[in-house]
CSV table of C-alpha atoms in Angstrom, one decimal:
chain,number,residue,atom,x,y,z
A,38,MET,CA,10.7,156.6,38.8
A,39,GLN,CA,10.1,153.0,39.3
A,40,LYS,CA,6.6,151.9,38.3
A,41,ALA,CA,3.8,153.0,40.1
A,42,VAL,CA,2.5,150.3,42.8
A,43,ASP,CA,-0.9,150.0,44.1
A,44,VAL,CA,-0.3,151.1,47.4
A,45,ILE,CA,2.4,152.7,49.3
A,46,ILE,CA,2.6,152.4,52.8
A,47,VAL,CA,4.8,154.8,55.0
A,48,GLY,CA,5.8,153.6,58.0
A,49,ALA,CA,6.3,149.9,59.4
A,50,GLY,CA,4.8,150.0,62.7
A,51,ILE,CA,2.3,147.6,63.6
A,52,SER,CA,-0.3,149.6,61.4
A,53,GLY,CA,1.7,149.6,58.7
A,54,LEU,CA,2.6,146.2,58.6
A,55,ALA,CA,-1.1,144.8,59.4
A,56,ALA,CA,-2.3,147.3,56.9
A,57,ALA,CA,-0.4,145.8,54.0
A,58,VAL,CA,-0.9,142.1,55.1
A,59,GLU,CA,-4.7,143.3,54.5
A,60,LEU,CA,-3.8,144.7,51.0
A,61,ARG,CA,-1.8,141.7,49.9
A,62,ASN,CA,-4.3,139.5,50.9
A,63,GLN,CA,-6.9,141.1,47.9
A,64,GLY,CA,-4.2,141.1,45.3
A,65,LEU,CA,-3.2,144.5,45.9
A,66,SER,CA,0.7,145.3,45.0
A,67,VAL,CA,2.3,147.0,48.4
A,68,LEU,CA,5.6,148.5,49.2
A,69,VAL,CA,6.5,149.6,52.6
A,70,LEU,CA,9.0,152.2,53.5
A,71,GLU,CA,10.5,152.7,56.5
A,72,ALA,CA,12.7,155.9,57.8
A,73,ARG,CA,14.4,154.0,60.7
A,74,ASP,CA,16.8,150.7,60.8
A,75,ARG,CA,14.0,148.8,61.9
A,76,ILE,CA,10.9,147.7,61.6
A,77,GLY,CA,8.4,147.6,64.4
A,78,GLY,CA,7.8,151.3,65.1
A,79,ARG,CA,6.7,152.1,68.8
A,80,ILE,CA,7.0,148.2,69.5
A,81,PHE,CA,11.2,147.5,70.3
A,82,THR,CA,12.1,144.8,71.7
A,83,HIS,CA,15.4,144.3,72.9
A,84,ARG,CA,17.2,140.9,73.5
A,85,ASP,CA,19.9,140.0,75.8
A,86,PRO,CA,22.0,136.1,74.0
A,87,GLN,CA,22.8,136.2,77.5
A,88,PHE,CA,18.8,137.1,79.6
A,89,GLU,CA,16.2,134.8,78.8
A,90,VAL,CA,13.8,137.8,79.2
A,91,PRO,CA,13.0,140.5,77.0
A,92,ILE,CA,13.6,143.6,77.3
A,93,GLU,CA,11.2,145.9,76.0
A,94,LEU,CA,11.7,149.7,75.2
A,95,GLY,CA,8.2,150.3,73.8
A,96,ALA,CA,4.9,149.0,74.1
A,97,GLU,CA,5.0,146.3,76.6
A,98,PHE,CA,1.3,145.3,77.6
A,99,VAL,CA,-1.6,143.8,76.3
A,100,HIS,CA,-4.9,145.8,77.9
A,101,GLY,CA,-7.4,143.4,78.2
A,102,GLN,CA,-8.2,141.2,76.0
A,103,PRO,CA,-8.7,142.9,71.9
A,104,THR,CA,-9.1,140.9,69.3
A,105,GLU,CA,-6.8,142.3,67.2
A,106,ILE,CA,-4.1,141.2,69.0
A,107,LEU,CA,-5.3,137.9,70.6
A,108,GLU,CA,-5.9,136.3,67.2
A,109,PHE,CA,-1.8,136.6,66.5
A,110,PHE,CA,-0.9,135.3,69.8
A,111,ARG,CA,-2.9,132.2,69.6
A,112,ARG,CA,-0.9,131.1,66.3
A,113,VAL,CA,2.4,130.6,69.0
A,114,PRO,CA,2.8,127.9,71.3
A,115,SER,CA,4.8,131.1,73.9
A,116,GLY,CA,1.4,133.5,73.6
A,117,LEU,CA,0.3,135.8,76.4
A,118,SER,CA,0.8,135.9,80.2
A,119,ALA,CA,-1.3,137.6,82.8
A,120,VAL,CA,0.5,140.6,84.4
A,121,GLY,CA,0.4,140.0,88.2
A,122,GLY,CA,1.5,141.0,91.7
A,123,ASP,CA,0.7,143.1,94.5
A,124,ASN,CA,-0.1,147.0,94.4
A,125,TRP,CA,2.6,148.5,96.5
A,126,CYS,CA,3.2,152.3,96.8
A,127,SER,CA,5.8,154.5,98.3
A,128,SER,CA,5.8,157.2,100.8
A,129,ASP,CA,8.8,159.2,102.5
A,130,GLY,CA,10.6,156.2,102.2
A,131,VAL,CA,7.9,153.9,104.1
A,132,LEU,CA,6.7,151.1,102.2
A,133,SER,CA,3.2,149.8,102.1
A,134,PRO,CA,0.2,148.6,100.4
A,135,CYS,CA,-1.8,150.6,98.1
A,136,ASP,CA,-5.2,151.0,98.8
A,137,PHE,CA,-6.6,154.0,97.0
A,138,PHE,CA,-7.9,152.1,93.9
A,139,ASP,CA,-11.6,152.4,94.9
A,140,GLN,CA,-11.6,156.2,95.6
A,141,ILE,CA,-9.7,157.0,92.9
A,142,ASP,CA,-12.4,154.8,90.8
A,143,GLN,CA,-15.0,156.7,91.9
A,144,ILE,CA,-13.8,160.0,91.2
A,145,LEU,CA,-13.0,158.8,87.5
A,146,LYS,CA,-17.0,157.2,87.3
A,147,LYS,CA,-18.2,161.2,87.9
A,148,MET,CA,-16.7,162.2,84.7
A,149,ASP,CA,-19.6,162.6,82.1
A,150,ASP,CA,-19.2,163.4,78.7
A,151,LYS,CA,-22.7,164.8,78.5
A,152,GLN,CA,-21.4,167.8,80.4
A,153,PRO,CA,-19.5,170.7,78.3
A,154,ASP,CA,-15.6,169.0,78.3
A,155,GLU,CA,-13.1,170.0,80.5
A,156,SER,CA,-9.4,169.3,81.4
A,157,PHE,CA,-9.1,166.5,84.1
A,158,THR,CA,-7.5,169.5,86.0
A,159,ASP,CA,-10.8,171.5,86.1
A,160,PHE,CA,-13.2,168.5,86.3
A,161,LEU,CA,-11.2,167.4,89.2
A,162,ALA,CA,-11.9,171.4,90.9
A,163,ARG,CA,-15.3,171.2,89.7
A,164,CYS,CA,-16.3,167.9,91.4
A,165,CYS,CA,-14.4,167.8,94.4
A,166,PRO,CA,-13.9,171.6,95.4
A,167,ARG,CA,-13.4,171.1,99.3
A,168,SER,CA,-10.1,169.1,99.1
A,169,ASP,CA,-8.7,172.3,100.3
A,170,THR,CA,-9.6,171.3,104.0
A,171,ASP,CA,-10.0,167.2,103.5
A,172,PRO,CA,-6.4,166.6,103.4
A,173,LYS,CA,-7.6,163.0,102.6
A,174,LEU,CA,-9.5,164.2,99.9
A,175,ASP,CA,-6.8,165.7,98.4
A,176,GLU,CA,-4.3,163.4,98.6
A,177,VAL,CA,-7.0,161.1,96.6
A,178,LYS,CA,-7.5,163.6,93.5
A,179,LYS,CA,-2.7,164.0,93.2
A,180,LYS,CA,-3.5,159.8,93.2
A,181,ALA,CA,-5.8,160.5,90.6
A,182,THR,CA,-4.2,163.0,88.0
A,183,ALA,CA,-0.8,161.0,88.8
A,184,TYR,CA,-3.1,158.0,87.5
A,185,VAL,CA,-4.0,159.5,84.5
A,186,SER,CA,-1.4,161.8,84.1
A,187,GLY,CA,0.7,158.3,83.9
A,188,PHE,CA,-1.6,155.6,82.5
A,189,ASN,CA,-2.1,157.8,79.4
A,190,ALA,CA,1.7,160.1,79.3
A,191,ALA,CA,-1.2,163.4,79.1
A,192,ASP,CA,-0.8,166.5,80.5
A,193,PRO,CA,-3.6,167.0,83.4
A,194,ASP,CA,-4.1,170.2,82.2
A,195,LEU,CA,-4.6,169.3,78.3
A,196,VAL,CA,-6.5,166.2,78.6
A,197,GLY,CA,-10.2,166.2,77.7
A,198,VAL,CA,-13.0,164.2,79.8
A,199,HIS,CA,-15.1,163.3,76.7
A,200,TRP,CA,-12.2,161.9,75.6
A,201,LEU,CA,-11.3,159.9,78.8
A,202,VAL,CA,-14.4,158.9,79.2
A,203,GLU,CA,-14.6,157.0,75.6
A,204,SER,CA,-10.7,155.5,76.4
A,205,MET,CA,-12.3,154.0,79.6
A,206,ARG,CA,-15.6,152.7,77.2
A,207,ALA,CA,-13.2,151.1,75.0
A,208,GLU,CA,-11.1,149.4,77.3
A,209,GLU,CA,-14.3,148.4,79.2
A,210,ARG,CA,-15.3,146.8,76.2
A,211,ILE,CA,-12.7,144.0,76.3
A,212,HIS,CA,-12.1,143.9,79.9
A,213,GLY,CA,-9.3,146.8,80.0
A,214,GLU,CA,-8.9,145.5,84.3
A,215,ARG,CA,-6.9,142.8,82.8
A,216,GLY,CA,-3.4,142.8,81.7
A,217,PHE,CA,-1.1,140.9,79.3
A,218,ARG,CA,2.5,140.6,78.0
A,219,PRO,CA,3.8,138.7,75.3
A,220,ARG,CA,5.5,135.8,76.6
A,221,ASN,CA,8.4,136.2,74.1
A,222,GLY,CA,8.5,140.3,73.6
A,223,TYR,CA,6.2,142.3,72.0
A,224,VAL,CA,8.7,141.6,68.7
A,225,GLU,CA,6.9,138.4,68.1
A,226,LEU,CA,3.8,139.7,66.8
A,227,VAL,CA,6.0,142.2,64.2
A,228,ASP,CA,7.9,139.2,63.4
A,229,ILE,CA,4.5,137.4,62.6
A,230,LEU,CA,3.6,140.0,60.6
A,231,LEU,CA,7.0,139.9,59.3
A,232,ASN,CA,6.9,136.3,58.1
A,233,GLU,CA,3.2,136.9,56.2
A,234,LEU,CA,4.7,139.9,54.3
A,235,ALA,CA,7.7,138.1,53.1
A,236,ALA,CA,5.3,134.7,52.1
A,237,LYS,CA,3.5,137.1,50.2
A,238,ARG,CA,6.4,138.6,48.7
A,239,ILE,CA,5.9,142.3,50.4
A,240,LEU,CA,9.2,144.7,50.4
A,241,VAL,CA,9.8,146.8,53.3
A,242,ARG,CA,12.5,149.1,52.6
A,243,THR,CA,14.3,150.6,55.7
A,244,ASN,CA,16.9,153.5,56.0
A,245,THR,CA,14.2,155.5,53.8
A,246,VAL,CA,12.9,158.4,55.2
A,247,VAL,CA,9.8,160.0,53.4
A,248,THR,CA,10.6,164.1,53.2
A,249,ALA,CA,7.2,164.9,50.6
A,250,ILE,CA,4.1,163.9,49.5
A,251,ILE,CA,3.0,165.1,46.4
A,252,TRP,CA,-0.8,163.8,45.7
A,253,LYS,CA,-3.9,164.2,43.5
A,254,ALA,CA,-6.8,161.9,42.8
A,255,GLY,CA,-5.5,158.3,41.8
A,256,SER,CA,-2.1,159.1,42.0
A,257,VAL,CA,0.8,159.5,44.1
A,258,ASP,CA,4.4,160.4,44.2
A,259,LEU,CA,6.7,160.4,47.0
A,260,LYS,CA,10.4,162.0,47.4
A,261,VAL,CA,12.6,159.3,49.7
A,262,TYR,CA,15.9,159.7,50.3
A,263,THR,CA,18.3,156.6,51.3
A,264,ALA,CA,22.3,156.3,52.1
A,265,ASP,CA,22.0,156.6,48.3
A,266,GLY,CA,20.5,159.4,47.6
A,267,HIS,CA,17.3,161.1,46.7
A,268,GLU,CA,14.6,159.3,44.9
A,269,ARG,CA,11.3,159.4,43.6
A,270,LEU,CA,8.1,156.7,44.1
A,271,ALA,CA,5.1,156.9,42.6
A,272,ALA,CA,1.7,154.8,43.5
A,273,ARG,CA,-2.1,154.9,43.2
A,274,ARG,CA,-2.6,155.4,47.3
A,275,VAL,CA,-0.9,155.8,49.7
A,276,ILE,CA,-1.2,155.1,53.3
A,277,VAL,CA,0.9,157.2,56.0
A,278,THR,CA,1.2,155.7,59.4
A,279,VAL,CA,3.5,157.8,61.1
A,280,PRO,CA,3.2,158.9,64.8
A,281,LEU,CA,0.7,162.0,65.6
A,282,ALA,CA,3.8,164.4,66.4
A,283,VAL,CA,5.4,163.6,63.3
A,284,LEU,CA,2.7,164.8,61.3
A,285,GLN,CA,2.6,168.0,63.3
A,286,ALA,CA,6.1,168.5,62.9
A,287,PRO,CA,7.0,171.7,61.0
A,288,PRO,CA,7.8,171.6,57.2
A,289,GLY,CA,11.7,171.3,57.0
A,290,GLU,CA,12.5,169.5,60.2
A,291,ASN,CA,14.1,166.4,60.5
A,292,GLY,CA,11.7,163.4,60.2
A,293,ALA,CA,8.8,166.0,58.9
A,294,ILE,CA,6.3,165.2,55.3
A,295,GLN,CA,5.5,168.1,53.7
A,296,PHE,CA,2.5,167.5,51.8
A,297,SER,CA,1.5,168.6,48.4
A,298,PRO,CA,-1.1,169.9,48.2
A,299,PRO,CA,-1.2,170.5,51.8
A,300,LEU,CA,-3.5,168.3,54.3
A,301,PRO,CA,-7.0,169.6,54.1
A,302,SER,CA,-8.2,172.1,56.6
A,303,GLU,CA,-10.4,169.5,58.9
A,304,LYS,CA,-7.1,167.5,58.9
A,305,LEU,CA,-5.3,170.5,60.3
A,306,ALA,CA,-7.9,171.0,63.0
A,307,ALA,CA,-8.0,167.7,63.7
A,308,LEU,CA,-4.0,167.8,64.6
A,309,GLY,CA,-4.5,170.5,66.9
A,310,LYS,CA,-7.2,168.9,69.0
A,311,LEU,CA,-4.4,165.9,69.7
A,312,GLU,CA,-1.9,165.6,71.6
A,313,MET,CA,1.7,163.3,71.6
A,314,GLY,CA,2.2,161.9,75.6
A,315,LYS,CA,5.7,161.9,76.7
A,316,ALA,CA,7.3,159.3,78.5
A,317,ILE,CA,10.8,157.9,79.4
A,318,ARG,CA,11.3,154.6,80.2
A,319,VAL,CA,14.2,152.5,81.4
A,320,VAL,CA,14.3,148.9,82.2
A,321,PHE,CA,17.2,147.7,84.6
A,322,ARG,CA,18.1,144.1,85.5
A,323,PHE,CA,19.5,143.0,88.3
A,324,ARG,CA,21.6,139.9,89.7
A,325,SER,CA,18.9,138.7,92.0
A,326,ARG,CA,15.4,140.2,93.0
A,327,PHE,CA,16.8,142.3,96.4
A,328,TRP,CA,13.5,143.9,96.9
A,329,GLN,CA,12.1,140.4,98.7
A,330,HIS,CA,14.6,141.0,101.1
A,331,ILE,CA,14.5,144.5,102.5
A,332,SER,CA,13.7,144.3,105.9
A,333,PRO,CA,11.8,145.2,107.9
A,334,LEU,CA,9.3,144.0,105.0
A,335,ARG,CA,11.2,140.7,104.2
A,336,GLY,CA,9.7,138.7,102.1
A,337,LYS,CA,6.0,140.7,101.7
A,338,LEU,CA,7.9,142.1,98.3
A,339,SER,CA,8.4,139.0,96.9
A,340,ASN,CA,5.0,139.3,94.7
A,341,MET,CA,5.4,143.0,94.5
A,342,GLY,CA,4.1,144.0,90.7
A,343,PHE,CA,3.9,147.9,90.2
A,344,LEU,CA,5.0,150.6,92.9
A,345,PHE,CA,3.5,153.8,92.9
A,346,THR,CA,5.6,156.7,94.4
A,347,GLU,CA,5.4,160.4,95.3
A,348,ASP,CA,9.5,160.9,93.3
A,349,ASP,CA,10.3,163.3,91.2
A,350,THR,CA,12.1,161.6,89.1
A,351,PHE,CA,10.1,158.3,88.4
A,352,PRO,CA,6.9,158.1,90.0
A,353,THR,CA,5.9,154.1,89.0
A,354,LEU,CA,8.1,151.1,88.6
A,355,TRP,CA,7.3,148.1,87.7
A,356,THR,CA,8.4,144.1,88.1
A,357,ARG,CA,7.1,141.1,85.5
A,358,ALA,CA,5.6,139.5,88.4
A,359,PRO,CA,4.7,137.2,88.5
A,360,GLU,CA,7.5,135.8,86.6
A,361,ASP,CA,10.6,135.8,88.6
A,362,SER,CA,12.9,137.7,86.7
A,363,ALA,CA,15.3,140.3,89.0
A,364,ILE,CA,13.9,143.3,86.4
A,365,ILE,CA,12.7,146.7,87.0
A,366,THR,CA,11.2,149.4,85.1
A,367,GLY,CA,11.1,153.0,85.9
A,368,TRP,CA,8.6,154.9,84.0
A,369,ALA,CA,8.4,158.5,84.0
A,370,PRO,CA,5.2,160.1,82.2
A,371,PHE,CA,4.4,164.1,81.3
A,372,ARG,CA,6.6,166.6,83.5
A,373,PHE,CA,8.8,164.0,84.2
A,374,ALA,CA,9.8,162.9,81.0
A,375,GLU,CA,10.3,166.4,80.0
A,376,ARG,CA,13.2,166.6,82.9
A,377,LEU,CA,14.9,163.7,81.5
A,378,SER,CA,14.9,163.7,77.9
A,379,GLY,CA,17.2,164.7,75.8
A,380,ARG,CA,19.9,163.7,78.6
A,381,ASN,CA,22.5,161.0,78.0
A,382,GLN,CA,22.0,157.3,78.8
A,383,PHE,CA,24.2,157.6,82.0
A,384,PHE,CA,22.1,160.4,82.9
A,385,VAL,CA,19.1,158.2,82.9
A,386,ILE,CA,20.5,155.4,84.4
A,387,GLU,CA,21.6,157.4,87.1
A,388,GLU,CA,18.5,158.9,88.4
A,389,GLY,CA,16.5,155.6,87.9
A,390,LEU,CA,19.2,153.9,90.8
A,391,ALA,CA,18.7,156.8,92.7
A,392,THR,CA,14.9,157.0,92.7
A,393,LEU,CA,15.3,153.0,93.4
A,394,ALA,CA,17.3,153.6,96.5
A,395,ARG,CA,15.3,156.2,97.5
A,396,VAL,CA,11.4,155.1,97.4
A,397,LEU,CA,12.7,151.2,98.5
A,398,ASN,CA,14.9,152.8,101.4
A,399,PHE,CA,17.8,150.9,100.4
A,400,PRO,CA,21.0,151.5,100.4
A,401,ARG,CA,22.4,152.9,97.0
A,402,LYS,CA,25.9,150.6,96.9
A,403,SER,CA,23.9,147.9,97.9
A,404,ILE,CA,21.4,148.8,94.7
A,405,ASP,CA,25.1,149.4,92.9
A,406,SER,CA,25.8,145.8,94.1
A,407,GLU,CA,23.2,144.3,92.4
A,408,PHE,CA,22.9,146.4,89.2
A,409,VAL,CA,23.8,144.4,86.4
A,410,SER,CA,22.8,146.8,83.1
A,411,ALA,CA,19.7,149.5,82.0
A,412,HIS,CA,18.4,150.6,78.6
A,413,PHE,CA,16.4,152.9,77.6
A,414,HIS,CA,15.4,154.9,74.5
A,415,ASP,CA,14.6,158.5,74.4
A,416,TRP,CA,10.7,158.7,72.3
A,417,GLN,CA,10.7,162.0,72.6
A,418,SER,CA,14.3,163.0,71.0
A,419,ASP,CA,13.7,160.1,68.2
A,420,VAL,CA,12.8,162.4,65.0
A,421,PHE,CA,10.5,160.1,63.6
A,422,SER,CA,8.4,159.7,66.8
A,423,ARG,CA,8.9,162.6,68.6
A,424,GLY,CA,6.7,161.3,71.9
A,425,ALA,CA,5.2,158.3,73.4
A,426,TYR,CA,1.6,157.7,72.5
A,427,SER,CA,-1.4,160.4,71.2
A,428,TYR,CA,-4.7,161.8,73.5
A,429,GLY,CA,-7.5,163.8,72.8
A,430,LYS,CA,-6.9,167.3,74.0
A,431,VAL,CA,-11.0,169.3,75.6
A,432,GLY,CA,-13.0,169.8,72.4
A,433,SER,CA,-11.3,166.4,70.8
A,434,GLU,CA,-14.8,165.2,70.1
A,435,GLY,CA,-14.6,164.1,66.1
A,436,ALA,CA,-10.7,164.6,65.6
A,437,GLN,CA,-10.1,160.9,64.8
A,438,GLN,CA,-12.8,160.6,62.7
A,439,ALA,CA,-11.8,163.9,61.2
A,440,LEU,CA,-7.5,162.6,60.9
A,441,ALA,CA,-8.2,159.0,59.8
A,442,ALA,CA,-11.1,160.4,56.9
A,443,PRO,CA,-9.7,159.4,53.3
A,444,VAL,CA,-8.9,162.6,51.3
A,445,GLU,CA,-9.3,161.9,47.6
A,446,HIS,CA,-9.4,158.2,48.2
A,447,THR,CA,-5.6,158.4,47.4
A,448,LEU,CA,-4.5,159.3,50.7
A,449,PHE,CA,-5.3,157.8,53.5
A,450,LEU,CA,-3.9,158.4,57.3
A,451,ALA,CA,-3.4,155.1,59.9
A,452,GLY,CA,-2.4,154.4,63.1
A,453,GLU,CA,-3.0,155.1,66.8
A,454,ALA,CA,-3.9,158.2,66.5
A,455,THR,CA,-6.8,157.6,63.9
A,456,ASP,CA,-8.4,154.9,65.7
A,457,ILE,CA,-11.8,156.3,65.7
A,458,SER,CA,-13.4,153.5,68.6
A,459,GLY,CA,-11.5,155.2,71.7
A,460,LYS,CA,-8.3,152.9,71.2
A,461,ASN,CA,-5.8,155.2,71.3
A,462,GLY,CA,-2.4,155.0,72.4
A,463,THR,CA,-2.7,151.2,72.2
A,464,VAL,CA,-1.2,148.3,70.0
A,465,HIS,CA,-4.9,147.1,69.3
A,466,GLY,CA,-5.8,150.5,67.6
A,467,ALA,CA,-2.7,150.7,65.4
A,468,ILE,CA,-3.3,147.5,64.2
A,469,ALA,CA,-7.3,148.5,64.1
A,470,SER,CA,-6.9,151.7,62.3
A,471,GLY,CA,-4.1,149.8,60.2
A,472,LYS,CA,-6.9,147.2,58.5
A,473,ARG,CA,-9.1,150.2,58.6
A,474,ALA,CA,-7.2,152.1,56.3
A,475,ALA,CA,-6.2,149.0,53.9
A,476,ARG,CA,-10.2,147.8,53.7
A,477,GLU,CA,-11.1,151.9,52.5
A,478,ILE,CA,-8.4,150.6,50.0
A,479,ILE,CA,-10.1,147.5,48.6
A,480,ASP,CA,-13.7,149.2,49.0
A,481,ARG,CA,-12.9,151.5,47.0
A,482,LEU,CA,-10.7,149.9,44.4
A,483,GLY,CA,-13.8,147.1,44.0
A,484,LYS,CA,-11.8,144.7,42.7
A,485,THR,CA,-9.3,142.3,43.2
A,486,PHE,CA,-5.9,142.7,41.1
A,487,THR,CA,-3.7,140.2,40.2
A,488,ALA,CA,-0.6,139.9,42.5
A,489,GLU,CA,2.5,140.8,40.1
């Protein structure tokens, strides 16, 4: 066993990288372990040398103006670009501008976290009970359900109203109605942190799978395996930043981590109150922006941003408007993702192209002639993610705080699921959680260590 470092960080996603920089800035020795052969976690940018636009297989959007992200992108010339474009809807093959967002907002504003918690489905049944005799209201309820499910990758029968209200408040605080993209891809944020880690001589070991964490107050022993076999690593503290569903995975399953002694009962209870959202996304690259020439809307779709549909495979699609690039992303949340997860790439791509033909009312052979390539990553089948991002179930108030609380000032948890300010499911929430865990360690240790 190697000499113990001050802190081992499990997971080289954005939360783990942010924690590592924070700790090293205070002189602590840090080792970062990553199970995959790449760094970034659920930030996963694909670069095609023949194509200048980044392909995002994971996180893509910056919601609002979170300082956790803006502080990094101010350092690079490329920076962020505003998400733009018009919202269109497709119903029975007919395309029209969307006009339902104000109605959805009116429904969402009726959610009240001062009332007993309930699922979004139950809330809709209670708040709008006469929709069976009001077809228009019934349609708005369906769209509100699709919005909540799509944005949060959540099961509307499980997601709690109290959690939704807190998330909406957190977005309002940072002007979340505005959307941005990293112009050169989210990987640029990863690169910024990696450069800082390299400058501070922090080692990040990839292809290193943590199978067990054996801990007691002030001491941690990790069992890992690599291509060279099993190994033991020691530290004074550990920050575990793996996704929620990995923490929830039964011991013995591939990718799961066994804690010895087990996590305290309050943390296990918190894990039971949170859920991992499901989503499948596929990114299509075409020869041209063919949709702007579709008749009889010729020219009207040239600034199409989002396309909301009633399709049973990819109910939401978007372009990179206002950028002039021939890319369309298909988004399949919740039950739509369940249908696609575990299927091979050919099946998912075929389903996506068929969806485009249906919702755009455009010949499939014409779409095929425009098609260049497609990329996707099945996050549900990825044993080191097991889903998209977290959300709170009914009765989940306090669960993030319980999950984030240090254990014996030795075992610390970070990652977007542990954010305590309503920013779950976001990159800035993940960064904030990593910095929070690092500061807790620094405050506990009470002094700056001399870098080795």
